Amino acid sequence: MRIHANMKLSDLVTMNFEIIAVIQRLQIPYGFKDKTIATVCKENNIEVDSFLHLAQWFNDRDYFPQEQLIQQSPTWLITYLRNTHKCYLNYQIPRIEKEIEQLENYSDLPDRSAQLMIQFFREYIQEFAAHIEEEEVKTFPYTIDLTATLEGKMPIETFRKKYKGYSIDWYMENHSDLDEKVYDLQSLLLKHIPPLSSNCQFSNLLLELYRLGKDLRDHTLLEDNVLIPIVQQKEKELYIKFQAL
């Protein structure tokens, strides 16, 4: 089904509840009643085309509108990625950590199994936090200021001084896939933890890890295939515009 701007947003959510993630991460408030997608986007200063492309991707995973998303302003993407980070750090990861810690309460676990899982995940959290901090402190501001410089809102001298030695190439060289260790932990739990007396709780932990891994895959796809090409193109434009200076 093709999603269009005149659809009611509530109908879209009913059709595919995964769209809730797009709504939350673009900071669209709930209570949109019978308003259309176009109306809600206009009220919240969101580019309707960006929303439609994202929603279509969430609704049809064989469709990834890379070229269309690259043509949009990077502002919406930075908002989306930053709110995704908040969701990970403030909700999803703490919830999974708590679930893993509860494994210690089961007497039928092999010695130190739960402790090793907790240690593995806490090390992952540290790596995860460092990865996100780099993006929040350097990459996202760089993208915003690069755009501002091209638009004449920041002097080129200020930009060059602030980001001396930095480029999107540095980010690419140091950018790791955060979903791999989530799947490693999921595999460890599946292969090496014996059946627990509470299968429901253990199954819920596996489902939470699956959801996080799937979400991180989407997150990486947006960064690698939309954010990076946008910045690469803007770096070229900046070079051409200011190469004589």
JSON list of C-alpha atoms in Angstrom, two decimals:
[
{"chain": "A", "resi": 1, "resn": "MET", "atom": "CA", "xyz": [0.00, 0.00, 0.00]},
{"chain": "A", "resi": 2, "resn": "ARG", "atom": "CA", "xyz": [1.28, 3.44, -0.93]},
{"chain": "A", "resi": 3, "resn": "ILE", "atom": "CA", "xyz": [1.26, 5.92, 1.94]},
{"chain": "A", "resi": 4, "resn": "HIS", "atom": "CA", "xyz": [0.19, 9.44, 0.96]},
{"chain": "A", "resi": 5, "resn": "ALA", "atom": "CA", "xyz": [-0.02, 12.83, 2.65]},
{"chain": "A", "resi": 6, "resn": "ASN", "atom": "CA", "xyz": [-3.82, 12.94, 2.76]},
{"chain": "A", "resi": 7, "resn": "MET", "atom": "CA", "xyz": [-4.10, 9.74, 4.82]},
{"chain": "A", "resi": 8, "resn": "LYS", "atom": "CA", "xyz": [-5.19, 10.11, 8.42]},
{"chain": "A", "resi": 9, "resn": "LEU", "atom": "CA", "xyz": [-2.16, 9.55, 10.64]},
{"chain": "A", "resi": 10, "resn": "SER", "atom": "CA", "xyz": [-4.28, 7.45, 13.01]},
{"chain": "A", "resi": 11, "resn": "ASP", "atom": "CA", "xyz": [-5.23, 5.15, 10.09]},
{"chain": "A", "resi": 12, "resn": "LEU", "atom": "CA", "xyz": [-1.56, 4.73, 9.20]},
{"chain": "A", "resi": 13, "resn": "VAL", "atom": "CA", "xyz": [-0.67, 3.73, 12.78]},
{"chain": "A", "resi": 14, "resn": "THR", "atom": "CA", "xyz": [-3.58, 1.27, 12.88]},
{"chain": "A", "resi": 15, "resn": "MET", "atom": "CA", "xyz": [-2.36, -0.24, 9.63]},
{"chain": "A", "resi": 16, "resn": "ASN", "atom": "CA", "xyz": [1.21, -0.67, 10.91]},
{"chain": "A", "resi": 17, "resn": "PHE", "atom": "CA", "xyz": [2.02, -0.04, 14.56]},
{"chain": "A", "resi": 18, "resn": "GLU", "atom": "CA", "xyz": [5.77, 0.13, 13.82]},
{"chain": "A", "resi": 19, "resn": "ILE", "atom": "CA", "xyz": [5.10, 3.67, 12.56]},
{"chain": "A", "resi": 20, "resn": "ILE", "atom": "CA", "xyz": [4.94, 4.62, 16.26]},
{"chain": "A", "resi": 21, "resn": "ALA", "atom": "CA", "xyz": [8.76, 4.64, 16.20]},
{"chain": "A", "resi": 22, "resn": "VAL", "atom": "CA", "xyz": [8.81, 7.24, 13.43]},
{"chain": "A", "resi": 23, "resn": "ILE", "atom": "CA", "xyz": [6.25, 9.39, 15.27]},
{"chain": "A", "resi": 24, "resn": "GLN", "atom": "CA", "xyz": [8.20, 9.26, 18.54]},
{"chain": "A", "resi": 25, "resn": "ARG", "atom": "CA", "xyz": [11.58, 9.96, 16.97]},
{"chain": "A", "resi": 26, "resn": "LEU", "atom": "CA", "xyz": [10.34, 12.92, 14.95]},
{"chain": "A", "resi": 27, "resn": "GLN", "atom": "CA", "xyz": [8.78, 14.26, 18.17]},
{"chain": "A", "resi": 28, "resn": "ILE", "atom": "CA", "xyz": [5.23, 14.27, 16.86]},
{"chain": "A", "resi": 29, "resn": "PRO", "atom": "CA", "xyz": [2.87, 14.57, 19.86]},
{"chain": "A", "resi": 30, "resn": "TYR", "atom": "CA", "xyz": [0.07, 12.06, 20.23]},
{"chain": "A", "resi": 31, "resn": "GLY", "atom": "CA", "xyz": [-3.55, 13.13, 20.17]},
{"chain": "A", "resi": 32, "resn": "PHE", "atom": "CA", "xyz": [-3.57, 13.82, 16.42]},
{"chain": "A", "resi": 33, "resn": "LYS", "atom": "CA", "xyz": [-7.27, 12.86, 16.19]},
{"chain": "A", "resi": 34, "resn": "ASP", "atom": "CA", "xyz": [-8.38, 12.58, 12.55]},
{"chain": "A", "resi": 35, "resn": "LYS", "atom": "CA", "xyz": [-5.73, 14.89, 11.13]},
{"chain": "A", "resi": 36, "resn": "THR", "atom": "CA", "xyz": [-3.98, 13.94, 7.91]},
{"chain": "A", "resi": 37, "resn": "ILE", "atom": "CA", "xyz": [-0.27, 13.24, 7.70]},
{"chain": "A", "resi": 38, "resn": "ALA", "atom": "CA", "xyz": [0.19, 16.52, 5.82]},
{"chain": "A", "resi": 39, "resn": "THR", "atom": "CA", "xyz": [-1.57, 18.52, 8.55]},
{"chain": "A", "resi": 40, "resn": "VAL", "atom": "CA", "xyz": [0.34, 16.88, 11.41]},
{"chain": "A", "resi": 41, "resn": "CYS", "atom": "CA", "xyz": [3.68, 17.40, 9.66]},
{"chain": "A", "resi": 42, "resn": "LYS", "atom": "CA", "xyz": [2.88, 21.05, 8.94]},
{"chain": "A", "resi": 43, "resn": "GLU", "atom": "CA", "xyz": [1.88, 21.66, 12.58]},
{"chain": "A", "resi": 44, "resn": "ASN", "atom": "CA", "xyz": [5.17, 20.17, 13.79]},
{"chain": "A", "resi": 45, "resn": "ASN", "atom": "CA", "xyz": [7.50, 21.72, 11.18]},
{"chain": "A", "resi": 46, "resn": "ILE", "atom": "CA", "xyz": [8.36, 18.34, 9.66]},
{"chain": "A", "resi": 47, "resn": "GLU", "atom": "CA", "xyz": [9.03, 17.88, 5.96]},
{"chain": "A", "resi": 48, "resn": "VAL", "atom": "CA", "xyz": [6.12, 15.77, 4.83]},
{"chain": "A", "resi": 49, "resn": "ASP", "atom": "CA", "xyz": [8.20, 14.01, 2.16]},
{"chain": "A", "resi": 50, "resn": "SER", "atom": "CA", "xyz": [10.75, 12.90, 4.77]},
{"chain": "A", "resi": 51, "resn": "PHE", "atom": "CA", "xyz": [7.97, 11.46, 6.92]},
{"chain": "A", "resi": 52, "resn": "LEU", "atom": "CA", "xyz": [6.33, 9.71, 3.98]},
{"chain": "A", "resi": 53, "resn": "HIS", "atom": "CA", "xyz": [9.58, 8.09, 2.83]},
{"chain": "A", "resi": 54, "resn": "LEU", "atom": "CA", "xyz": [10.37, 6.86, 6.34]},
{"chain": "A", "resi": 55, "resn": "ALA", "atom": "CA", "xyz": [6.84, 5.58, 6.89]},
{"chain": "A", "resi": 56, "resn": "GLN", "atom": "CA", "xyz": [6.85, 3.81, 3.54]},
{"chain": "A", "resi": 57, "resn": "TRP", "atom": "CA", "xyz": [10.13, 2.12, 4.45]},
{"chain": "A", "resi": 58, "resn": "PHE", "atom": "CA", "xyz": [8.74, 0.97, 7.80]},
{"chain": "A", "resi": 59, "resn": "ASN", "atom": "CA", "xyz": [5.68, -0.36, 5.99]},
{"chain": "A", "resi": 60, "resn": "ASP", "atom": "CA", "xyz": [7.57, -2.06, 3.15]},
{"chain": "A", "resi": 61, "resn": "ARG", "atom": "CA", "xyz": [11.03, -3.30, 4.08]},
{"chain": "A", "resi": 62, "resn": "ASP", "atom": "CA", "xyz": [11.89, -4.05, 0.46]},
{"chain": "A", "resi": 63, "resn": "TYR", "atom": "CA", "xyz": [11.66, -0.32, -0.18]},
{"chain": "A", "resi": 64, "resn": "PHE", "atom": "CA", "xyz": [14.55, 1.84, 1.00]},
{"chain": "A", "resi": 65, "resn": "PRO", "atom": "CA", "xyz": [14.30, 5.37, -0.46]},
{"chain": "A", "resi": 66, "resn": "GLN", "atom": "CA", "xyz": [17.98, 6.25, -0.24]},
{"chain": "A", "resi": 67, "resn": "GLU", "atom": "CA", "xyz": [18.06, 8.76, -3.10]},
{"chain": "A", "resi": 68, "resn": "GLN", "atom": "CA", "xyz": [14.90, 10.51, -1.92]},
{"chain": "A", "resi": 69, "resn": "LEU", "atom": "CA", "xyz": [16.09, 10.79, 1.68]},
{"chain": "A", "resi": 70, "resn": "ILE", "atom": "CA", "xyz": [19.50, 12.11, 0.63]},
{"chain": "A", "resi": 71, "resn": "GLN", "atom": "CA", "xyz": [17.76, 14.99, -1.17]},
{"chain": "A", "resi": 72, "resn": "GLN", "atom": "CA", "xyz": [16.05, 16.13, 2.05]},
{"chain": "A", "resi": 73, "resn": "SER", "atom": "CA", "xyz": [17.53, 18.53, 4.60]},
{"chain": "A", "resi": 74, "resn": "PRO", "atom": "CA", "xyz": [19.70, 16.70, 7.16]},
{"chain": "A", "resi": 75, "resn": "THR", "atom": "CA", "xyz": [17.86, 18.45, 10.01]},
{"chain": "A", "resi": 76, "resn": "TRP", "atom": "CA", "xyz": [15.06, 15.89, 10.17]},
{"chain": "A", "resi": 77, "resn": "LEU", "atom": "CA", "xyz": [17.57, 13.02, 10.11]},
{"chain": "A", "resi": 78, "resn": "ILE", "atom": "CA", "xyz": [19.62, 14.44, 12.98]},
{"chain": "A", "resi": 79, "resn": "THR", "atom": "CA", "xyz": [16.41, 14.88, 15.01]},
{"chain": "A", "resi": 80, "resn": "TYR", "atom": "CA", "xyz": [15.40, 11.31, 14.24]},
{"chain": "A", "resi": 81, "resn": "LEU", "atom": "CA", "xyz": [18.81, 9.82, 15.10]},
{"chain": "A", "resi": 82, "resn": "ARG", "atom": "CA", "xyz": [19.18, 11.83, 18.31]},
{"chain": "A", "resi": 83, "resn": "ASN", "atom": "CA", "xyz": [15.77, 10.77, 19.59]},
{"chain": "A", "resi": 84, "resn": "THR", "atom": "CA", "xyz": [16.61, 7.18, 18.69]},
{"chain": "A", "resi": 85, "resn": "HIS", "atom": "CA", "xyz": [19.75, 7.47, 20.85]},
{"chain": "A", "resi": 86, "resn": "LYS", "atom": "CA", "xyz": [17.64, 8.72, 23.77]},
{"chain": "A", "resi": 87, "resn": "CYS", "atom": "CA", "xyz": [15.28, 5.79, 23.38]},
{"chain": "A", "resi": 88, "resn": "TYR", "atom": "CA", "xyz": [18.19, 3.34, 23.47]},
{"chain": "A", "resi": 89, "resn": "LEU", "atom": "CA", "xyz": [20.02, 4.88, 26.44]},
{"chain": "A", "resi": 90, "resn": "ASN", "atom": "CA", "xyz": [17.03, 5.81, 28.58]},
{"chain": "A", "resi": 91, "resn": "TYR", "atom": "CA", "xyz": [14.71, 2.91, 27.92]},
{"chain": "A", "resi": 92, "resn": "GLN", "atom": "CA", "xyz": [15.68, -0.10, 25.82]},
{"chain": "A", "resi": 93, "resn": "ILE", "atom": "CA", "xyz": [19.17, -0.78, 27.17]},
{"chain": "A", "resi": 94, "resn": "PRO", "atom": "CA", "xyz": [18.35, -0.23, 30.89]},
{"chain": "A", "resi": 95, "resn": "ARG", "atom": "CA", "xyz": [15.36, -2.54, 30.50]},
{"chain": "A", "resi": 96, "resn": "ILE", "atom": "CA", "xyz": [17.48, -5.30, 28.94]},
{"chain": "A", "resi": 97, "resn": "GLU", "atom": "CA", "xyz": [20.18, -4.86, 31.58]},
{"chain": "A", "resi": 98, "resn": "LYS", "atom": "CA", "xyz": [17.57, -5.32, 34.30]},
{"chain": "A", "resi": 99, "resn": "GLU", "atom": "CA", "xyz": [16.26, -8.48, 32.62]},
{"chain": "A", "resi": 100, "resn": "ILE", "atom": "CA", "xyz": [19.79, -9.92, 32.47]},
{"chain": "A", "resi": 101, "resn": "GLU", "atom": "CA", "xyz": [20.45, -9.05, 36.11]},
{"chain": "A", "resi": 102, "resn": "GLN", "atom": "CA", "xyz": [17.34, -10.99, 37.09]},
{"chain": "A", "resi": 103, "resn": "LEU", "atom": "CA", "xyz": [18.94, -14.14, 35.66]},
{"chain": "A", "resi": 104, "resn": "GLU", "atom": "CA", "xyz": [21.08, -14.21, 38.82]},
{"chain": "A", "resi": 105, "resn": "ASN", "atom": "CA", "xyz": [17.96, -15.15, 40.78]},
{"chain": "A", "resi": 106, "resn": "TYR", "atom": "CA", "xyz": [17.64, -18.52, 39.08]},
{"chain": "A", "resi": 107, "resn": "SER", "atom": "CA", "xyz": [19.28, -21.40, 40.92]},
{"chain": "A", "resi": 108, "resn": "ASP", "atom": "CA", "xyz": [19.24, -23.67, 37.85]},
{"chain": "A", "resi": 109, "resn": "LEU", "atom": "CA", "xyz": [21.80, -21.53, 36.00]},
{"chain": "A", "resi": 110, "resn": "PRO", "atom": "CA", "xyz": [25.38, -22.80, 35.78]},
{"chain": "A", "resi": 111, "resn": "ASP", "atom": "CA", "xyz": [27.87, -21.10, 38.08]},
{"chain": "A", "resi": 112, "resn": "ARG", "atom": "CA", "xyz": [28.68, -17.56, 37.00]},
{"chain": "A", "resi": 113, "resn": "SER", "atom": "CA", "xyz": [26.61, -17.78, 33.79]},
{"chain": "A", "resi": 114, "resn": "ALA", "atom": "CA", "xyz": [24.47, -14.79, 34.68]},
{"chain": "A", "resi": 115, "resn": "GLN", "atom": "CA", "xyz": [27.48, -12.82, 35.93]},
{"chain": "A", "resi": 116, "resn": "LEU", "atom": "CA", "xyz": [29.30, -13.38, 32.63]},
{"chain": "A", "resi": 117, "resn": "MET", "atom": "CA", "xyz": [26.25, -12.26, 30.68]},
{"chain": "A", "resi": 118, "resn": "ILE", "atom": "CA", "xyz": [25.94, -9.13, 32.80]},
{"chain": "A", "resi": 119, "resn": "GLN", "atom": "CA", "xyz": [29.65, -8.36, 32.35]},
{"chain": "A", "resi": 120, "resn": "PHE", "atom": "CA", "xyz": [29.39, -8.87, 28.59]},
{"chain": "A", "resi": 121, "resn": "PHE", "atom": "CA", "xyz": [26.39, -6.56, 28.34]},
{"chain": "A", "resi": 122, "resn": "ARG", "atom": "CA", "xyz": [27.86, -3.86, 30.58]},
{"chain": "A", "resi": 123, "resn": "GLU", "atom": "CA", "xyz": [31.00, -3.79, 28.45]},
{"chain": "A", "resi": 124, "resn": "TYR", "atom": "CA", "xyz": [28.73, -3.44, 25.45]},
{"chain": "A", "resi": 125, "resn": "ILE", "atom": "CA", "xyz": [26.88, -0.55, 27.10]},
{"chain": "A", "resi": 126, "resn": "GLN", "atom": "CA", "xyz": [30.19, 1.29, 27.59]},
{"chain": "A", "resi": 127, "resn": "GLU", "atom": "CA", "xyz": [31.09, 0.80, 23.92]},
{"chain": "A", "resi": 128, "resn": "PHE", "atom": "CA", "xyz": [27.59, 1.80, 22.91]},
{"chain": "A", "resi": 129, "resn": "ALA", "atom": "CA", "xyz": [27.69, 4.99, 25.00]},
{"chain": "A", "resi": 130, "resn": "ALA", "atom": "CA", "xyz": [31.09, 5.98, 23.58]},
{"chain": "A", "resi": 131, "resn": "HIS", "atom": "CA", "xyz": [29.80, 5.42, 20.03]},
{"chain": "A", "resi": 132, "resn": "ILE", "atom": "CA", "xyz": [26.75, 7.59, 20.65]},
{"chain": "A", "resi": 133, "resn": "GLU", "atom": "CA", "xyz": [28.75, 10.30, 22.42]},
{"chain": "A", "resi": 134, "resn": "GLU", "atom": "CA", "xyz": [31.03, 10.65, 19.38]},
{"chain": "A", "resi": 135, "resn": "GLU", "atom": "CA", "xyz": [28.03, 11.14, 17.13]},
{"chain": "A", "resi": 136, "resn": "GLU", "atom": "CA", "xyz": [26.26, 13.54, 19.50]},
{"chain": "A", "resi": 137, "resn": "VAL", "atom": "CA", "xyz": [29.34, 15.64, 20.30]},
{"chain": "A", "resi": 138, "resn": "LYS", "atom": "CA", "xyz": [31.08, 15.68, 16.92]},
{"chain": "A", "resi": 139, "resn": "THR", "atom": "CA", "xyz": [29.29, 14.17, 13.91]},
{"chain": "A", "resi": 140, "resn": "PHE", "atom": "CA", "xyz": [25.82, 15.63, 14.35]},
{"chain": "A", "resi": 141, "resn": "PRO", "atom": "CA", "xyz": [27.02, 19.19, 15.20]},
{"chain": "A", "resi": 142, "resn": "TYR", "atom": "CA", "xyz": [29.46, 18.93, 12.28]},
{"chain": "A", "resi": 143, "resn": "THR", "atom": "CA", "xyz": [26.61, 18.08, 9.92]},
{"chain": "A", "resi": 144, "resn": "ILE", "atom": "CA", "xyz": [24.44, 20.92, 11.21]},
{"chain": "A", "resi": 145, "resn": "ASP", "atom": "CA", "xyz": [27.27, 23.49, 11.06]},
{"chain": "A", "resi": 146, "resn": "LEU", "atom": "CA", "xyz": [28.36, 22.30, 7.62]},
{"chain": "A", "resi": 147, "resn": "THR", "atom": "CA", "xyz": [24.83, 22.93, 6.38]},
{"chain": "A", "resi": 148, "resn": "ALA", "atom": "CA", "xyz": [24.74, 26.33, 8.12]},
{"chain": "A", "resi": 149, "resn": "THR", "atom": "CA", "xyz": [28.06, 27.33, 6.52]},
{"chain": "A", "resi": 150, "resn": "LEU", "atom": "CA", "xyz": [26.79, 26.46, 3.04]},
{"chain": "A", "resi": 151, "resn": "GLU", "atom": "CA", "xyz": [23.65, 28.49, 3.74]},
{"chain": "A", "resi": 152, "resn": "GLY", "atom": "CA", "xyz": [25.71, 31.49, 4.85]},
{"chain": "A", "resi": 153, "resn": "LYS", "atom": "CA", "xyz": [24.62, 31.22, 8.49]},
{"chain": "A", "resi": 154, "resn": "MET", "atom": "CA", "xyz": [28.13, 30.44, 9.79]},
{"chain": "A", "resi": 155, "resn": "PRO", "atom": "CA", "xyz": [31.38, 32.06, 8.59]},
{"chain": "A", "resi": 156, "resn": "ILE", "atom": "CA", "xyz": [33.68, 29.63, 6.81]},
{"chain": "A", "resi": 157, "resn": "GLU", "atom": "CA", "xyz": [36.58, 30.65, 9.08]},
{"chain": "A", "resi": 158, "resn": "THR", "atom": "CA", "xyz": [34.54, 29.72, 12.16]},
{"chain": "A", "resi": 159, "resn": "PHE", "atom": "CA", "xyz": [33.63, 26.37, 10.68]},
{"chain": "A", "resi": 160, "resn": "ARG", "atom": "CA", "xyz": [37.20, 25.53, 9.66]},
{"chain": "A", "resi": 161, "resn": "LYS", "atom": "CA", "xyz": [38.58, 26.47, 13.07]},
{"chain": "A", "resi": 162, "resn": "LYS", "atom": "CA", "xyz": [35.92, 24.49, 14.93]},
{"chain": "A", "resi": 163, "resn": "TYR", "atom": "CA", "xyz": [36.34, 21.32, 12.88]},
{"chain": "A", "resi": 164, "resn": "LYS", "atom": "CA", "xyz": [40.01, 21.44, 11.92]},
{"chain": "A", "resi": 165, "resn": "GLY", "atom": "CA", "xyz": [41.14, 17.97, 10.86]},
{"chain": "A", "resi": 166, "resn": "TYR", "atom": "CA", "xyz": [37.65, 16.49, 11.00]},
{"chain": "A", "resi": 167, "resn": "SER", "atom": "CA", "xyz": [35.64, 15.12, 8.10]},
{"chain": "A", "resi": 168, "resn": "ILE", "atom": "CA", "xyz": [33.03, 12.46, 7.48]},
{"chain": "A", "resi": 169, "resn": "ASP", "atom": "CA", "xyz": [35.88, 10.14, 6.40]},
{"chain": "A", "resi": 170, "resn": "TRP", "atom": "CA", "xyz": [37.11, 10.09, 10.00]},
{"chain": "A", "resi": 171, "resn": "TYR", "atom": "CA", "xyz": [33.62, 9.13, 11.13]},
{"chain": "A", "resi": 172, "resn": "MET", "atom": "CA", "xyz": [33.42, 6.34, 8.57]},
{"chain": "A", "resi": 173, "resn": "GLU", "atom": "CA", "xyz": [36.76, 4.87, 9.65]},
{"chain": "A", "resi": 174, "resn": "ASN", "atom": "CA", "xyz": [35.66, 4.75, 13.30]},
{"chain": "A", "resi": 175, "resn": "HIS", "atom": "CA", "xyz": [32.02, 3.79, 12.77]},
{"chain": "A", "resi": 176, "resn": "SER", "atom": "CA", "xyz": [31.20, 0.29, 14.04]},
{"chain": "A", "resi": 177, "resn": "ASP", "atom": "CA", "xyz": [28.02, -1.75, 13.72]},
{"chain": "A", "resi": 178, "resn": "LEU", "atom": "CA", "xyz": [26.44, -1.78, 17.16]},
{"chain": "A", "resi": 179, "resn": "ASP", "atom": "CA", "xyz": [24.00, -4.57, 16.34]},
{"chain": "A", "resi": 180, "resn": "GLU", "atom": "CA", "xyz": [26.66, -7.30, 16.06]},
{"chain": "A", "resi": 181, "resn": "LYS", "atom": "CA", "xyz": [27.27, -7.69, 19.81]},
{"chain": "A", "resi": 182, "resn": "VAL", "atom": "CA", "xyz": [23.54, -7.71, 20.49]},
{"chain": "A", "resi": 183, "resn": "TYR", "atom": "CA", "xyz": [23.25, -10.75, 18.26]},
{"chain": "A", "resi": 184, "resn": "ASP", "atom": "CA", "xyz": [26.34, -12.25, 19.94]},
{"chain": "A", "resi": 185, "resn": "LEU", "atom": "CA", "xyz": [24.62, -11.97, 23.31]},
{"chain": "A", "resi": 186, "resn": "GLN", "atom": "CA", "xyz": [21.41, -13.36, 21.91]},
{"chain": "A", "resi": 187, "resn": "SER", "atom": "CA", "xyz": [23.36, -16.31, 20.51]},
{"chain": "A", "resi": 188, "resn": "LEU", "atom": "CA", "xyz": [25.10, -16.93, 23.86]},
{"chain": "A", "resi": 189, "resn": "LEU", "atom": "CA", "xyz": [21.78, -16.99, 25.67]},
{"chain": "A", "resi": 190, "resn": "LEU", "atom": "CA", "xyz": [20.23, -19.35, 23.15]},
{"chain": "A", "resi": 191, "resn": "LYS", "atom": "CA", "xyz": [23.14, -21.78, 22.99]},
{"chain": "A", "resi": 192, "resn": "HIS", "atom": "CA", "xyz": [24.59, -21.84, 26.48]},
{"chain": "A", "resi": 193, "resn": "ILE", "atom": "CA", "xyz": [21.88, -21.02, 29.03]},
{"chain": "A", "resi": 194, "resn": "PRO", "atom": "CA", "xyz": [19.83, -24.10, 29.98]},
{"chain": "A", "resi": 195, "resn": "PRO", "atom": "CA", "xyz": [16.03, -23.88, 30.14]},
{"chain": "A", "resi": 196, "resn": "LEU", "atom": "CA", "xyz": [14.86, -21.76, 33.04]},
{"chain": "A", "resi": 197, "resn": "SER", "atom": "CA", "xyz": [11.92, -22.36, 35.34]},
{"chain": "A", "resi": 198, "resn": "SER", "atom": "CA", "xyz": [10.41, -19.13, 33.97]},
{"chain": "A", "resi": 199, "resn": "ASN", "atom": "CA", "xyz": [10.51, -19.58, 30.23]},
{"chain": "A", "resi": 200, "resn": "CYS", "atom": "CA", "xyz": [8.29, -16.54, 29.78]},
{"chain": "A", "resi": 201, "resn": "GLN", "atom": "CA", "xyz": [10.80, -14.14, 31.31]},
{"chain": "A", "resi": 202, "resn": "PHE", "atom": "CA", "xyz": [13.72, -15.68, 29.45]},
{"chain": "A", "resi": 203, "resn": "SER", "atom": "CA", "xyz": [11.80, -15.55, 26.15]},
{"chain": "A", "resi": 204, "resn": "ASN", "atom": "CA", "xyz": [10.96, -11.91, 26.81]},
{"chain": "A", "resi": 205, "resn": "LEU", "atom": "CA", "xyz": [14.68, -11.13, 27.22]},
{"chain": "A", "resi": 206, "resn": "LEU", "atom": "CA", "xyz": [15.42, -12.78, 23.87]},
{"chain": "A", "resi": 207, "resn": "LEU", "atom": "CA", "xyz": [12.62, -10.79, 22.24]},
{"chain": "A", "resi": 208, "resn": "GLU", "atom": "CA", "xyz": [13.94, -7.54, 23.71]},
{"chain": "A", "resi": 209, "resn": "LEU", "atom": "CA", "xyz": [17.40, -8.29, 22.33]},
{"chain": "A", "resi": 210, "resn": "TYR", "atom": "CA", "xyz": [15.90, -9.13, 18.95]},
{"chain": "A", "resi": 211, "resn": "ARG", "atom": "CA", "xyz": [13.98, -5.83, 18.85]},
{"chain": "A", "resi": 212, "resn": "LEU", "atom": "CA", "xyz": [17.08, -3.85, 19.85]},
{"chain": "A", "resi": 213, "resn": "GLY", "atom": "CA", "xyz": [19.23, -5.61, 17.23]},
{"chain": "A", "resi": 214, "resn": "LYS", "atom": "CA", "xyz": [16.63, -5.03, 14.52]},
{"chain": "A", "resi": 215, "resn": "ASP", "atom": "CA", "xyz": [16.29, -1.36, 15.47]},
{"chain": "A", "resi": 216, "resn": "LEU", "atom": "CA", "xyz": [20.08, -0.91, 15.50]},
{"chain": "A", "resi": 217, "resn": "ARG", "atom": "CA", "xyz": [20.25, -2.42, 12.01]},
{"chain": "A", "resi": 218, "resn": "ASP", "atom": "CA", "xyz": [17.80, 0.21, 10.80]},
{"chain": "A", "resi": 219, "resn": "HIS", "atom": "CA", "xyz": [19.75, 2.91, 12.63]},
{"chain": "A", "resi": 220, "resn": "THR", "atom": "CA", "xyz": [23.03, 1.86, 10.99]},
{"chain": "A", "resi": 221, "resn": "LEU", "atom": "CA", "xyz": [21.33, 1.70, 7.59]},
{"chain": "A", "resi": 222, "resn": "LEU", "atom": "CA", "xyz": [20.20, 5.33, 7.92]},
{"chain": "A", "resi": 223, "resn": "GLU", "atom": "CA", "xyz": [23.63, 6.50, 9.07]},
{"chain": "A", "resi": 224, "resn": "ASP", "atom": "CA", "xyz": [25.59, 4.62, 6.40]},
{"chain": "A", "resi": 225, "resn": "ASN", "atom": "CA", "xyz": [23.26, 5.14, 3.46]},
{"chain": "A", "resi": 226, "resn": "VAL", "atom": "CA", "xyz": [21.71, 8.54, 4.16]},
{"chain": "A", "resi": 227, "resn": "LEU", "atom": "CA", "xyz": [23.70, 10.58, 6.69]},
{"chain": "A", "resi": 228, "resn": "ILE", "atom": "CA", "xyz": [27.15, 9.81, 5.28]},
{"chain": "A", "resi": 229, "resn": "PRO", "atom": "CA", "xyz": [26.22, 10.49, 1.61]},
{"chain": "A", "resi": 230, "resn": "ILE", "atom": "CA", "xyz": [24.49, 13.75, 2.62]},
{"chain": "A", "resi": 231, "resn": "VAL", "atom": "CA", "xyz": [27.61, 14.96, 4.44]},
{"chain": "A", "resi": 232, "resn": "GLN", "atom": "CA", "xyz": [29.95, 13.80, 1.66]},
{"chain": "A", "resi": 233, "resn": "GLN", "atom": "CA", "xyz": [27.93, 15.81, -0.85]},
{"chain": "A", "resi": 234, "resn": "LYS", "atom": "CA", "xyz": [27.92, 18.89, 1.36]},
{"chain": "A", "resi": 235, "resn": "GLU", "atom": "CA", "xyz": [31.68, 18.63, 1.91]},
{"chain": "A", "resi": 236, "resn": "LYS", "atom": "CA", "xyz": [32.15, 18.67, -1.87]},
{"chain": "A", "resi": 237, "resn": "GLU", "atom": "CA", "xyz": [29.86, 21.70, -2.17]},
{"chain": "A", "resi": 238, "resn": "LEU", "atom": "CA", "xyz": [31.82, 23.47, 0.57]},
{"chain": "A", "resi": 239, "resn": "TYR", "atom": "CA", "xyz": [35.14, 22.76, -1.14]},
{"chain": "A", "resi": 240, "resn": "ILE", "atom": "CA", "xyz": [33.88, 24.09, -4.48]},
{"chain": "A", "resi": 241, "resn": "LYS", "atom": "CA", "xyz": [32.34, 27.18, -2.88]},
{"chain": "A", "resi": 242, "resn": "PHE", "atom": "CA", "xyz": [35.33, 28.15, -0.73]},
{"chain": "A", "resi": 243, "resn": "GLN", "atom": "CA", "xyz": [38.35, 26.55, -2.43]},
{"chain": "A", "resi": 244, "resn": "ALA", "atom": "CA", "xyz": [39.80, 29.95, -3.34]},
{"chain": "A", "resi": 245, "resn": "LEU", "atom": "CA", "xyz": [39.68, 31.18, 0.26]}
]
